[in-house]
């Protein structure tokens, strides 16, 4: 089974870096006891040229449909990557005509470290390296200011708004209304299942709408349901580099989700977009079509053996648990140090605030 044969459309962008977490956060390694410091030193990543060569090999040998299953380059977080590594990633993306994605300004720790390391915001630094263009997408973007938004808009770049993950991880709240007003393309995402718990895009839309409303009392400062829906469809397609998806229109891929208007979420049916954003939770989905081909009919998947997939997922979990068993003790010992050190960094003053409280207590 592959995603190509199961009828999915996807952009695959495995996260890469050339600095470990303990190298990326200044002072964290030095805060560890000697024995833990020696342990985390074994987690250092290999030579960056090997990673870049591996990415280049994957891009060079890509055999899946260039229209439906696409690769992208994803240096995970700027502070986890050297400038040379980021530039090499960008070079590969441009050479092969693919997108580049990175988690930028996701947390206050990232923003603070970026300012202290570069003397400017993360977006300004990346732009100074020549990395931001119409094929660049910054995920989360919580700790970006207006100048960052303007720069992204001017370059034709995109932002991926992951409201559920941002709340789950305590990142703070993305200013969707402001980003849209400045003219940045915004897509809506779920982030990974390990940090947002599910991949439900209806829930992601609802979270995005609610988060825009808790940032102020004036409805004129809220994102409308039409804007949320546009971000989740057209905006997300643009962020992924899919120029012929996201709309029901001539010349576009026939990617269609059919909902049952007899389901409880649609009784009574009185405002379609509002109900899609605020009420629907995927339980009303009846059929799904991808590229004009039905992959779900009457709630039944036509292209996947779910029982077989469940067995494979459980086997993968067991395999990973066994592979990581030797590191479990190290994690338990590192957790109290990391959970106190990083909030300490986040308590440092920064030029903007993206939390709902005025003061951070640690």
mmCIF file of C-alpha atoms in Angstrom:
data_model
loop_
_atom_site.group_PDB
_atom_site.id
_atom_site.type_symbol
_atom_site.label_atom_id
_atom_site.label_comp_id
_atom_site.label_asym_id
_atom_site.label_seq_id
_atom_site.Cartn_x
_atom_site.Cartn_y
_atom_site.Cartn_z
ATOM 1 C CA UNK A 1 0.000 0.000 0.000
ATOM 2 C CA UNK A 2 1.243 3.504 -0.859
ATOM 3 C CA UNK A 3 -0.442 6.870 -0.745
ATOM 4 C CA UNK A 4 -0.135 7.003 -4.530
ATOM 5 C CA UNK A 5 -2.180 3.836 -5.040
ATOM 6 C CA UNK A 6 -4.757 4.699 -2.375
ATOM 7 C CA UNK A 7 -5.910 7.840 -4.135
ATOM 8 C CA UNK A 8 -4.534 10.495 -1.804
ATOM 9 C CA UNK A 9 -3.108 13.870 -2.728
ATOM 10 C CA UNK A 10 -0.115 14.880 -0.628
ATOM 11 C CA UNK A 11 3.004 16.986 -0.276
ATOM 12 C CA UNK A 12 5.656 15.024 1.642
ATOM 13 C CA UNK A 13 8.219 17.083 3.529
ATOM 14 C CA UNK A 14 10.228 15.090 6.122
ATOM 15 C CA UNK A 15 11.724 17.362 8.791
ATOM 16 C CA UNK A 16 15.521 17.706 8.711
ATOM 17 C CA UNK A 17 18.099 19.638 10.742
ATOM 18 C CA UNK A 18 21.798 19.718 11.487
ATOM 19 C CA UNK A 19 21.581 20.701 15.189
ATOM 20 C CA UNK A 20 20.023 18.617 17.942
ATOM 21 C CA UNK A 21 17.532 20.162 20.343
ATOM 22 C CA UNK A 22 20.236 20.460 23.001
ATOM 23 C CA UNK A 23 22.514 22.337 20.623
ATOM 24 C CA UNK A 24 19.712 24.557 19.334
ATOM 25 C CA UNK A 25 18.628 25.969 22.714
ATOM 26 C CA UNK A 26 21.502 28.103 24.047
ATOM 27 C CA UNK A 27 22.563 27.199 27.570
ATOM 28 C CA UNK A 28 20.428 24.059 27.812
ATOM 29 C CA UNK A 29 23.285 21.610 27.329
ATOM 30 C CA UNK A 30 25.401 23.454 29.900
ATOM 31 C CA UNK A 31 22.531 23.313 32.397
ATOM 32 C CA UNK A 32 22.618 19.512 32.389
ATOM 33 C CA UNK A 33 24.565 17.409 34.889
ATOM 34 C CA UNK A 34 27.810 16.004 33.489
ATOM 35 C CA UNK A 35 26.465 12.508 32.902
ATOM 36 C CA UNK A 36 23.377 13.783 31.061
ATOM 37 C CA UNK A 37 25.510 16.165 29.040
ATOM 38 C CA UNK A 38 27.581 13.251 27.823
ATOM 39 C CA UNK A 39 24.420 11.341 26.940
ATOM 40 C CA UNK A 40 22.849 14.135 24.890
ATOM 41 C CA UNK A 41 26.138 14.644 23.071
ATOM 42 C CA UNK A 42 25.545 11.219 21.521
ATOM 43 C CA UNK A 43 22.331 12.638 20.007
ATOM 44 C CA UNK A 44 24.235 15.039 17.798
ATOM 45 C CA UNK A 45 23.233 14.781 14.176
ATOM 46 C CA UNK A 46 25.551 13.566 11.473
ATOM 47 C CA UNK A 47 27.355 15.778 8.938
ATOM 48 C CA UNK A 48 24.925 18.109 7.223
ATOM 49 C CA UNK A 49 26.344 17.361 3.789
ATOM 50 C CA UNK A 50 25.122 13.769 4.125
ATOM 51 C CA UNK A 51 21.591 14.996 4.879
ATOM 52 C CA UNK A 52 21.633 17.422 1.954
ATOM 53 C CA UNK A 53 22.934 14.673 -0.335
ATOM 54 C CA UNK A 54 20.158 12.338 0.835
ATOM 55 C CA UNK A 55 17.475 14.976 0.153
ATOM 56 C CA UNK A 56 18.960 15.626 -3.282
ATOM 57 C CA UNK A 57 18.928 11.911 -4.053
ATOM 58 C CA UNK A 58 15.258 11.626 -3.061
ATOM 59 C CA UNK A 59 14.290 14.609 -5.207
ATOM 60 C CA UNK A 60 16.337 13.332 -8.132
ATOM 61 C CA UNK A 61 14.743 9.884 -8.016
ATOM 62 C CA UNK A 62 11.179 10.943 -7.256
ATOM 63 C CA UNK A 63 8.888 8.643 -9.228
ATOM 64 C CA UNK A 64 5.400 9.361 -7.874
ATOM 65 C CA UNK A 65 2.977 11.538 -9.750
ATOM 66 C CA UNK A 66 4.333 15.063 -9.864
ATOM 67 C CA UNK A 67 0.779 16.364 -9.724
ATOM 68 C CA UNK A 68 -0.671 14.311 -6.878
ATOM 69 C CA UNK A 69 2.219 13.170 -4.667
ATOM 70 C CA UNK A 70 4.849 15.873 -4.402
ATOM 71 C CA UNK A 71 7.992 16.262 -2.322
ATOM 72 C CA UNK A 72 9.054 19.377 -0.438
ATOM 73 C CA UNK A 73 12.098 20.334 1.609
ATOM 74 C CA UNK A 74 11.529 20.995 5.309
ATOM 75 C CA UNK A 75 14.355 22.288 7.513
ATOM 76 C CA UNK A 76 12.408 21.780 10.709
ATOM 77 C CA UNK A 77 13.009 24.954 12.755
ATOM 78 C CA UNK A 78 15.495 27.728 11.863
ATOM 79 C CA UNK A 79 17.260 27.687 15.241
ATOM 80 C CA UNK A 80 17.779 23.924 14.810
ATOM 81 C CA UNK A 81 19.597 24.561 11.534
ATOM 82 C CA UNK A 82 22.781 26.372 10.636
ATOM 83 C CA UNK A 83 22.511 29.149 8.079
ATOM 84 C CA UNK A 84 24.483 27.087 5.588
ATOM 85 C CA UNK A 85 22.112 24.146 6.062
ATOM 86 C CA UNK A 86 19.053 26.360 5.528
ATOM 87 C CA UNK A 87 20.623 27.794 2.381
ATOM 88 C CA UNK A 88 21.465 24.323 1.064
ATOM 89 C CA UNK A 89 17.844 23.260 1.647
ATOM 90 C CA UNK A 90 16.622 26.317 -0.239
ATOM 91 C CA UNK A 91 19.049 25.635 -3.074
ATOM 92 C CA UNK A 92 17.674 22.106 -3.477
ATOM 93 C CA UNK A 93 14.063 23.314 -3.351
ATOM 94 C CA UNK A 94 14.702 25.840 -6.098
ATOM 95 C CA UNK A 95 16.801 23.467 -8.194
ATOM 96 C CA UNK A 96 14.021 20.869 -8.239
ATOM 97 C CA UNK A 97 11.112 23.319 -8.265
ATOM 98 C CA UNK A 98 9.564 22.190 -4.983
ATOM 99 C CA UNK A 99 8.341 24.047 -1.900
ATOM 100 C CA UNK A 100 10.226 24.709 1.318
ATOM 101 C CA UNK A 101 8.452 24.481 4.680
ATOM 102 C CA UNK A 102 9.719 25.376 8.149
ATOM 103 C CA UNK A 103 8.275 25.909 11.647
ATOM 104 C CA UNK A 104 8.990 29.608 12.182
ATOM 105 C CA UNK A 105 8.126 31.569 15.309
ATOM 106 C CA UNK A 106 6.102 28.656 16.648
ATOM 107 C CA UNK A 107 6.977 29.273 20.301
ATOM 108 C CA UNK A 108 8.255 32.180 22.340
ATOM 109 C CA UNK A 109 11.422 30.187 23.027
ATOM 110 C CA UNK A 110 12.115 30.139 19.293
ATOM 111 C CA UNK A 111 11.413 33.863 18.976
ATOM 112 C CA UNK A 112 13.616 34.797 21.950
ATOM 113 C CA UNK A 113 16.495 32.573 20.823
ATOM 114 C CA UNK A 114 16.220 33.910 17.277
ATOM 115 C CA UNK A 115 16.381 37.534 18.431
ATOM 116 C CA UNK A 116 19.337 36.855 20.726
ATOM 117 C CA UNK A 117 21.199 34.851 18.098
ATOM 118 C CA UNK A 118 20.555 36.986 15.016
ATOM 119 C CA UNK A 119 19.648 40.398 16.423
ATOM 120 C CA UNK A 120 16.474 40.377 14.353
ATOM 121 C CA UNK A 121 13.309 38.359 13.974
ATOM 122 C CA UNK A 122 13.475 34.871 12.502
ATOM 123 C CA UNK A 123 11.607 35.976 9.384
ATOM 124 C CA UNK A 124 13.953 38.934 8.869
ATOM 125 C CA UNK A 125 16.937 36.650 9.272
ATOM 126 C CA UNK A 126 15.625 34.085 6.787
ATOM 127 C CA UNK A 127 14.817 36.848 4.318
ATOM 128 C CA UNK A 128 18.342 38.203 4.721
ATOM 129 C CA UNK A 129 19.569 34.790 3.607
ATOM 130 C CA UNK A 130 17.338 35.030 0.536
ATOM 131 C CA UNK A 131 15.138 32.106 1.566
ATOM 132 C CA UNK A 132 11.647 33.596 1.558
ATOM 133 C CA UNK A 133 9.707 33.536 -1.702
ATOM 134 C CA UNK A 134 6.386 32.360 -3.099
ATOM 135 C CA UNK A 135 7.367 28.723 -2.471
ATOM 136 C CA UNK A 136 8.129 29.227 1.230
ATOM 137 C CA UNK A 137 5.611 28.347 3.940
ATOM 138 C CA UNK A 138 6.111 29.163 7.624
ATOM 139 C CA UNK A 139 4.167 26.878 9.946
ATOM 140 C CA UNK A 140 2.593 28.297 13.125
ATOM 141 C CA UNK A 141 3.991 31.855 12.799
ATOM 142 C CA UNK A 142 2.594 32.726 16.249
ATOM 143 C CA UNK A 143 5.426 35.058 17.254
ATOM 144 C CA UNK A 144 5.571 37.111 14.060
ATOM 145 C CA UNK A 145 4.939 40.851 14.165
ATOM 146 C CA UNK A 146 3.417 43.155 11.548
ATOM 147 C CA UNK A 147 6.758 43.723 9.816
ATOM 148 C CA UNK A 148 7.169 39.963 9.474
ATOM 149 C CA UNK A 149 3.667 39.679 8.022
ATOM 150 C CA UNK A 150 4.369 42.479 5.538
ATOM 151 C CA UNK A 151 7.600 40.832 4.452
ATOM 152 C CA UNK A 152 5.842 37.496 3.931
ATOM 153 C CA UNK A 153 3.077 39.192 1.942
ATOM 154 C CA UNK A 154 5.575 41.106 -0.197
ATOM 155 C CA UNK A 155 7.436 37.894 -1.020
ATOM 156 C CA UNK A 156 4.246 35.977 -1.831
ATOM 157 C CA UNK A 157 4.996 33.439 0.924
ATOM 158 C CA UNK A 158 2.426 31.561 3.001
ATOM 159 C CA UNK A 159 1.643 30.874 6.653
ATOM 160 C CA UNK A 160 0.186 27.628 8.019
ATOM 161 C CA UNK A 161 -2.145 28.287 10.960
ATOM 162 C CA UNK A 162 -2.303 25.321 13.364
ATOM 163 C CA UNK A 163 -4.638 26.615 16.056
ATOM 164 C CA UNK A 164 -5.226 23.295 17.820
ATOM 165 C CA UNK A 165 -1.550 22.457 18.042
ATOM 166 C CA UNK A 166 -0.690 25.975 19.200
ATOM 167 C CA UNK A 167 -3.064 25.589 22.144
ATOM 168 C CA UNK A 168 -1.997 22.016 22.866
ATOM 169 C CA UNK A 169 1.675 23.014 23.030
ATOM 170 C CA UNK A 170 1.165 26.322 24.845
ATOM 171 C CA UNK A 171 2.642 28.290 21.928
ATOM 172 C CA UNK A 172 0.261 31.234 22.167
ATOM 173 C CA UNK A 173 -2.225 32.491 19.586
ATOM 174 C CA UNK A 174 -1.674 33.362 15.941
ATOM 175 C CA UNK A 175 -3.185 36.691 14.790
ATOM 176 C CA UNK A 176 -5.199 35.471 11.827
ATOM 177 C CA UNK A 177 -7.193 38.673 11.376
ATOM 178 C CA UNK A 178 -4.036 40.790 11.215
ATOM 179 C CA UNK A 179 -2.245 38.436 8.814
ATOM 180 C CA UNK A 180 -5.219 38.470 6.436
ATOM 181 C CA UNK A 181 -5.565 42.244 6.635
ATOM 182 C CA UNK A 182 -1.885 42.691 5.738
ATOM 183 C CA UNK A 183 -2.343 40.366 2.792
ATOM 184 C CA UNK A 184 -0.480 37.169 3.664
ATOM 185 C CA UNK A 185 -1.777 33.922 2.244
ATOM 186 C CA UNK A 186 -2.842 31.744 5.181
ATOM 187 C CA UNK A 187 -3.645 28.048 5.109
ATOM 188 C CA UNK A 188 -5.107 26.034 7.980
ATOM 189 C CA UNK A 189 -3.525 22.825 9.251
ATOM 190 C CA UNK A 190 -3.683 20.336 12.085
ATOM 191 C CA UNK A 191 0.061 19.848 12.659
ATOM 192 C CA UNK A 192 1.199 16.320 13.466
ATOM 193 C CA UNK A 193 -1.017 13.887 15.343
ATOM 194 C CA UNK A 194 1.622 13.698 18.093
ATOM 195 C CA UNK A 195 1.054 17.336 19.043
ATOM 196 C CA UNK A 196 -2.539 18.034 18.037
ATOM 197 C CA UNK A 197 -4.086 14.612 18.680
ATOM 198 C CA UNK A 198 -5.991 14.247 15.432
ATOM 199 C CA UNK A 199 -6.012 15.288 11.787
ATOM 200 C CA UNK A 200 -9.589 16.573 11.664
ATOM 201 C CA UNK A 201 -9.738 19.609 9.394
ATOM 202 C CA UNK A 202 -13.249 20.493 10.518
ATOM 203 C CA UNK A 203 -11.936 20.756 14.072
ATOM 204 C CA UNK A 204 -8.984 22.798 12.790
ATOM 205 C CA UNK A 205 -11.352 25.282 11.140
ATOM 206 C CA UNK A 206 -13.440 25.591 14.293
ATOM 207 C CA UNK A 207 -10.355 26.139 16.444
ATOM 208 C CA UNK A 208 -9.079 28.796 14.045
ATOM 209 C CA UNK A 209 -12.397 30.619 14.214
ATOM 210 C CA UNK A 210 -12.666 30.466 18.004
ATOM 211 C CA UNK A 211 -9.061 31.539 18.557
ATOM 212 C CA UNK A 212 -9.609 34.667 16.470
ATOM 213 C CA UNK A 213 -12.572 35.560 18.692
ATOM 214 C CA UNK A 214 -10.843 35.292 22.082
ATOM 215 C CA UNK A 215 -8.245 37.907 21.119
ATOM 216 C CA UNK A 216 -10.590 40.861 21.460
ATOM 217 C CA UNK A 217 -14.239 41.868 21.975
ATOM 218 C CA UNK A 218 -14.791 43.685 18.661
ATOM 219 C CA UNK A 219 -16.320 41.373 16.018
ATOM 220 C CA UNK A 220 -14.581 43.451 13.355
ATOM 221 C CA UNK A 221 -11.332 41.983 14.668
ATOM 222 C CA UNK A 222 -12.489 38.404 14.197
ATOM 223 C CA UNK A 223 -11.975 36.212 11.172
ATOM 224 C CA UNK A 224 -15.262 35.490 9.440
ATOM 225 C CA UNK A 225 -16.379 31.947 8.713
ATOM 226 C CA UNK A 226 -15.988 32.693 5.011
ATOM 227 C CA UNK A 227 -12.363 33.672 5.591
ATOM 228 C CA UNK A 228 -11.762 30.561 7.668
ATOM 229 C CA UNK A 229 -13.225 28.332 4.960
ATOM 230 C CA UNK A 230 -11.200 30.111 2.269
ATOM 231 C CA UNK A 231 -8.000 29.621 4.280
ATOM 232 C CA UNK A 232 -8.746 25.918 4.776
ATOM 233 C CA UNK A 233 -9.334 25.341 1.063
ATOM 234 C CA UNK A 234 -7.857 27.890 -1.351
ATOM 235 C CA UNK A 235 -5.268 29.212 1.124
ATOM 236 C CA UNK A 236 -4.096 25.739 2.095
ATOM 237 C CA UNK A 237 -3.816 24.639 -1.535
ATOM 238 C CA UNK A 238 -1.682 27.693 -2.286
ATOM 239 C CA UNK A 239 0.509 27.030 0.759
ATOM 240 C CA UNK A 240 1.104 23.506 -0.563
ATOM 241 C CA UNK A 241 1.863 24.714 -4.070
ATOM 242 C CA UNK A 242 -1.268 23.085 -5.524
ATOM 243 C CA UNK A 243 -2.395 25.622 -8.103
ATOM 244 C CA UNK A 244 -5.332 23.551 -9.386
ATOM 245 C CA UNK A 245 -6.908 22.487 -6.092
ATOM 246 C CA UNK A 246 -9.020 24.061 -3.374
ATOM 247 C CA UNK A 247 -11.941 25.212 -5.513
ATOM 248 C CA UNK A 248 -14.911 23.655 -7.247
ATOM 249 C CA UNK A 249 -14.321 25.293 -10.613
ATOM 250 C CA UNK A 250 -13.437 24.418 -14.222
ATOM 251 C CA UNK A 251 -9.790 23.435 -14.547
ATOM 252 C CA UNK A 252 -9.478 22.385 -10.904
ATOM 253 C CA UNK A 253 -9.072 18.895 -9.492
ATOM 254 C CA UNK A 254 -12.401 17.339 -8.541
ATOM 255 C CA UNK A 255 -11.589 16.981 -4.835
ATOM 256 C CA UNK A 256 -15.011 16.967 -3.177
ATOM 257 C CA UNK A 257 -16.363 16.072 0.246
ATOM 258 C CA UNK A 258 -20.097 15.297 0.333
ATOM 259 C CA UNK A 259 -21.911 15.801 3.644
ATOM 260 C CA UNK A 260 -25.285 14.342 4.570
ATOM 261 C CA UNK A 261 -27.770 17.181 5.088
ATOM 262 C CA UNK A 262 -29.936 14.752 7.022
ATOM 263 C CA UNK A 263 -27.271 14.379 9.719
ATOM 264 C CA UNK A 264 -27.831 16.123 13.057
ATOM 265 C CA UNK A 265 -25.167 18.760 12.332
ATOM 266 C CA UNK A 266 -27.243 20.016 9.406
ATOM 267 C CA UNK A 267 -30.697 20.103 10.987
ATOM 268 C CA UNK A 268 -31.896 22.745 10.385
ATOM 269 C CA UNK A 269 -29.799 23.810 7.396
ATOM 270 C CA UNK A 270 -29.671 27.582 7.375
ATOM 271 C CA UNK A 271 -26.094 28.874 6.776
ATOM 272 C CA UNK A 272 -23.828 26.446 4.934
ATOM 273 C CA UNK A 273 -20.400 27.974 5.576
ATOM 274 C CA UNK A 274 -21.130 28.698 9.227
ATOM 275 C CA UNK A 275 -22.205 25.099 9.760
ATOM 276 C CA UNK A 276 -19.137 23.769 7.968
ATOM 277 C CA UNK A 277 -16.841 25.832 10.199
ATOM 278 C CA UNK A 278 -18.640 25.862 13.543
ATOM 279 C CA UNK A 279 -20.812 22.738 13.591
ATOM 280 C CA UNK A 280 -19.450 20.004 11.350
ATOM 281 C CA UNK A 281 -17.055 17.537 13.003
ATOM 282 C CA UNK A 282 -16.647 15.040 10.122
ATOM 283 C CA UNK A 283 -19.437 12.763 11.372
ATOM 284 C CA UNK A 284 -21.733 13.959 8.569
ATOM 285 C CA UNK A 285 -19.260 13.070 5.807
ATOM 286 C CA UNK A 286 -20.901 10.593 3.431
ATOM 287 C CA UNK A 287 -18.724 10.477 0.315
ATOM 288 C CA UNK A 288 -15.234 11.710 -0.605
ATOM 289 C CA UNK A 289 -13.951 12.171 -4.130
ATOM 290 C CA UNK A 290 -10.286 12.823 -4.980
ATOM 291 C CA UNK A 291 -9.446 13.813 -8.533
ATOM 292 C CA UNK A 292 -12.876 12.765 -9.723
ATOM 293 C CA UNK A 293 -12.647 9.271 -8.214
ATOM 294 C CA UNK A 294 -14.659 8.199 -5.187
ATOM 295 C CA UNK A 295 -12.454 6.987 -2.328
ATOM 296 C CA UNK A 296 -15.281 6.977 0.245
ATOM 297 C CA UNK A 297 -18.867 5.962 -0.474
ATOM 298 C CA UNK A 298 -21.614 5.899 2.118
ATOM 299 C CA UNK A 299 -19.004 6.255 4.855
ATOM 300 C CA UNK A 300 -16.989 3.246 3.655
ATOM 301 C CA UNK A 301 -13.387 3.552 2.493
ATOM 302 C CA UNK A 302 -12.985 1.987 -0.935
ATOM 303 C CA UNK A 303 -9.198 2.069 -1.230
ATOM 304 C CA UNK A 304 -7.995 1.058 2.238
ATOM 305 C CA UNK A 305 -8.191 -2.143 4.262
ATOM 306 C CA UNK A 306 -8.608 -0.429 7.633
ATOM 307 C CA UNK A 307 -8.239 -3.644 9.635
ATOM 308 C CA UNK A 308 -4.927 -4.375 7.920
ATOM 309 C CA UNK A 309 -3.812 -0.770 8.352
ATOM 310 C CA UNK A 310 -4.670 -0.908 12.068
ATOM 311 C CA UNK A 311 -2.555 -4.036 12.495
ATOM 312 C CA UNK A 312 0.357 -2.365 10.712
ATOM 313 C CA UNK A 313 0.015 0.743 12.893
ATOM 314 C CA UNK A 314 0.059 -1.320 16.086
ATOM 315 C CA UNK A 315 3.087 -3.252 14.851
ATOM 316 C CA UNK A 316 4.853 0.020 14.051
ATOM 317 C CA UNK A 317 4.094 1.352 17.520
ATOM 318 C CA UNK A 318 5.532 -1.790 19.115
ATOM 319 C CA UNK A 319 8.610 -1.596 16.903
ATOM 320 C CA UNK A 320 9.260 2.052 17.743
ATOM 321 C CA UNK A 321 8.665 1.461 21.439
ATOM 322 C CA UNK A 322 11.251 -1.308 21.439
ATOM 323 C CA UNK A 323 13.749 0.765 19.467
ATOM 324 C CA UNK A 324 13.371 3.676 21.889
ATOM 325 C CA UNK A 325 13.277 1.634 25.097
ATOM 326 C CA UNK A 326 16.934 2.321 25.889
ATOM 327 C CA UNK A 327 16.272 6.067 25.708
ATOM 328 C CA UNK A 328 13.290 6.033 28.057
ATOM 329 C CA UNK A 329 15.370 6.488 31.207
ATOM 330 C CA UNK A 330 17.250 9.356 29.609
ATOM 331 C CA UNK A 331 13.970 11.087 28.754
ATOM 332 C CA UNK A 332 12.711 10.725 32.333
ATOM 333 C CA UNK A 333 15.907 12.293 33.676
ATOM 334 C CA UNK A 334 15.982 15.094 31.102
ATOM 335 C CA UNK A 335 12.326 16.091 31.457
ATOM 336 C CA UNK A 336 12.578 18.135 34.680
ATOM 337 C CA UNK A 337 15.594 20.070 33.379
ATOM 338 C CA UNK A 338 14.011 20.876 30.020
ATOM 339 C CA UNK A 339 10.611 21.687 31.552
ATOM 340 C CA UNK A 340 12.199 24.294 33.822
ATOM 341 C CA UNK A 341 14.871 25.682 31.481
ATOM 342 C CA UNK A 342 12.661 26.418 28.450
ATOM 343 C CA UNK A 343 9.929 28.255 30.405
ATOM 344 C CA UNK A 344 12.729 30.339 31.861
ATOM 345 C CA UNK A 345 13.705 31.401 28.351
ATOM 346 C CA UNK A 346 10.061 32.107 27.538
ATOM 347 C CA UNK A 347 9.837 34.390 30.577
ATOM 348 C CA UNK A 348 12.347 36.787 29.044
ATOM 349 C CA UNK A 349 10.871 40.013 27.639
ATOM 350 C CA UNK A 350 10.026 40.099 23.951
ATOM 351 C CA UNK A 351 8.692 42.867 21.740
ATOM 352 C CA UNK A 352 5.269 41.217 21.298
ATOM 353 C CA UNK A 353 2.952 39.034 23.396
ATOM 354 C CA UNK A 354 0.896 36.171 22.006
ATOM 355 C CA UNK A 355 -0.459 34.767 25.251
ATOM 356 C CA UNK A 356 -3.881 35.609 26.635
ATOM 357 C CA UNK A 357 -2.392 36.735 29.933
ATOM 358 C CA UNK A 358 -0.263 39.817 30.491
ATOM 359 C CA UNK A 359 2.330 38.102 32.631
ATOM 360 C CA UNK A 360 4.166 34.802 32.387
ATOM 361 C CA UNK A 361 4.819 33.093 35.683
ATOM 362 C CA UNK A 362 7.469 30.403 35.959
#
